[in-house]
Amino acid sequence: MHTKLLEIINVVLTNNDLPIIEELNPDQTLQNDLGMDSINLAELSVRLEDAYEVDVFEDGMVFSIGELMHKLIK
């Protein structure tokens, strides 16, 4: 799961001219640390739903990589 999640996050970052990350850090925040805005988060949501068949934002906002990981392993 970690490799696939890292790839998806980096695709979104690359598509939006943001720096990619080398590894997943559960404490990293999507907005503050990775620089994602609402449009980037929407793209991330769609890509994650396609890959994992899970809407990670269904129950509200997700702020960190750790929260994403938790939602994906439910």
C-alpha positions as a Python dict, from the first residue, in 0.01 Angstrom:
ca = {
    (1, 'M'): (0, 0, 0),
    (2, 'H'): (274, 246, 90),
    (3, 'T'): (443, 239, -251),
    (4, 'K'): (114, 284, -435),
    (5, 'L'): (6, 568, -205),
    (6, 'L'): (343, 739, -247),
    (7, 'E'): (311, 711, -625),
    (8, 'I'): (-40, 860, -624),
    (9, 'I'): (60, 1149, -399),
    (10, 'N'): (363, 1221, -619),
    (11, 'V'): (150, 1216, -937),
    (12, 'V'): (-75, 1483, -784),
    (13, 'L'): (225, 1685, -667),
    (14, 'T'): (393, 1660, -1008),
    (15, 'N'): (74, 1754, -1194),
    (16, 'N'): (56, 2069, -987),
    (17, 'D'): (425, 2168, -1001),
    (18, 'L'): (481, 2087, -634),
    (19, 'P'): (793, 1910, -504),
    (20, 'I'): (761, 1533, -481),
    (21, 'I'): (832, 1341, -162),
    (22, 'E'): (1074, 1051, -127),
    (23, 'E'): (888, 865, 148),
    (24, 'L'): (563, 871, 340),
    (25, 'N'): (577, 1046, 675),
    (26, 'P'): (248, 1000, 864),
    (27, 'D'): (297, 1338, 1034),
    (28, 'Q'): (320, 1534, 709),
    (29, 'T'): (17, 1748, 641),
    (30, 'L'): (-127, 1759, 292),
    (31, 'Q'): (-177, 2134, 287),
    (32, 'N'): (96, 2282, 506),
    (33, 'D'): (381, 2039, 440),
    (34, 'L'): (303, 1925, 85),
    (35, 'G'): (148, 2250, -37),
    (36, 'M'): (-177, 2102, -167),
    (37, 'D'): (-477, 2327, -214),
    (38, 'S'): (-842, 2229, -250),
    (39, 'I'): (-806, 2148, -621),
    (40, 'N'): (-505, 1923, -550),
    (41, 'L'): (-699, 1750, -272),
    (42, 'A'): (-989, 1689, -509),
    (43, 'E'): (-752, 1530, -762),
    (44, 'L'): (-597, 1321, -484),
    (45, 'S'): (-942, 1208, -371),
    (46, 'V'): (-1040, 1093, -720),
    (47, 'R'): (-711, 909, -774),
    (48, 'L'): (-733, 736, -435),
    (49, 'E'): (-1093, 635, -495),
    (50, 'D'): (-999, 489, -834),
    (51, 'A'): (-705, 296, -688),
    (52, 'Y'): (-849, 182, -354),
    (53, 'E'): (-1227, 215, -402),
    (54, 'V'): (-1240, 425, -85),
    (55, 'D'): (-1358, 784, -56),
    (56, 'V'): (-1109, 911, 203),
    (57, 'F'): (-1293, 1242, 234),
    (58, 'E'): (-1638, 1084, 281),
    (59, 'D'): (-1646, 1154, 656),
    (60, 'G'): (-1482, 1496, 635),
    (61, 'M'): (-1147, 1651, 573),
    (62, 'V'): (-824, 1451, 595),
    (63, 'F'): (-524, 1657, 698),
    (64, 'S'): (-221, 1427, 709),
    (65, 'I'): (-63, 1135, 532),
    (66, 'G'): (-121, 931, 848),
    (67, 'E'): (-495, 1001, 830),
    (68, 'L'): (-495, 894, 464),
    (69, 'M'): (-318, 572, 553),
    (70, 'H'): (-565, 502, 832),
    (71, 'K'): (-864, 551, 602),
    (72, 'L'): (-716, 327, 334),
    (73, 'I'): (-653, 30, 564),
    (74, 'K'): (-1002, 32, 719),
}
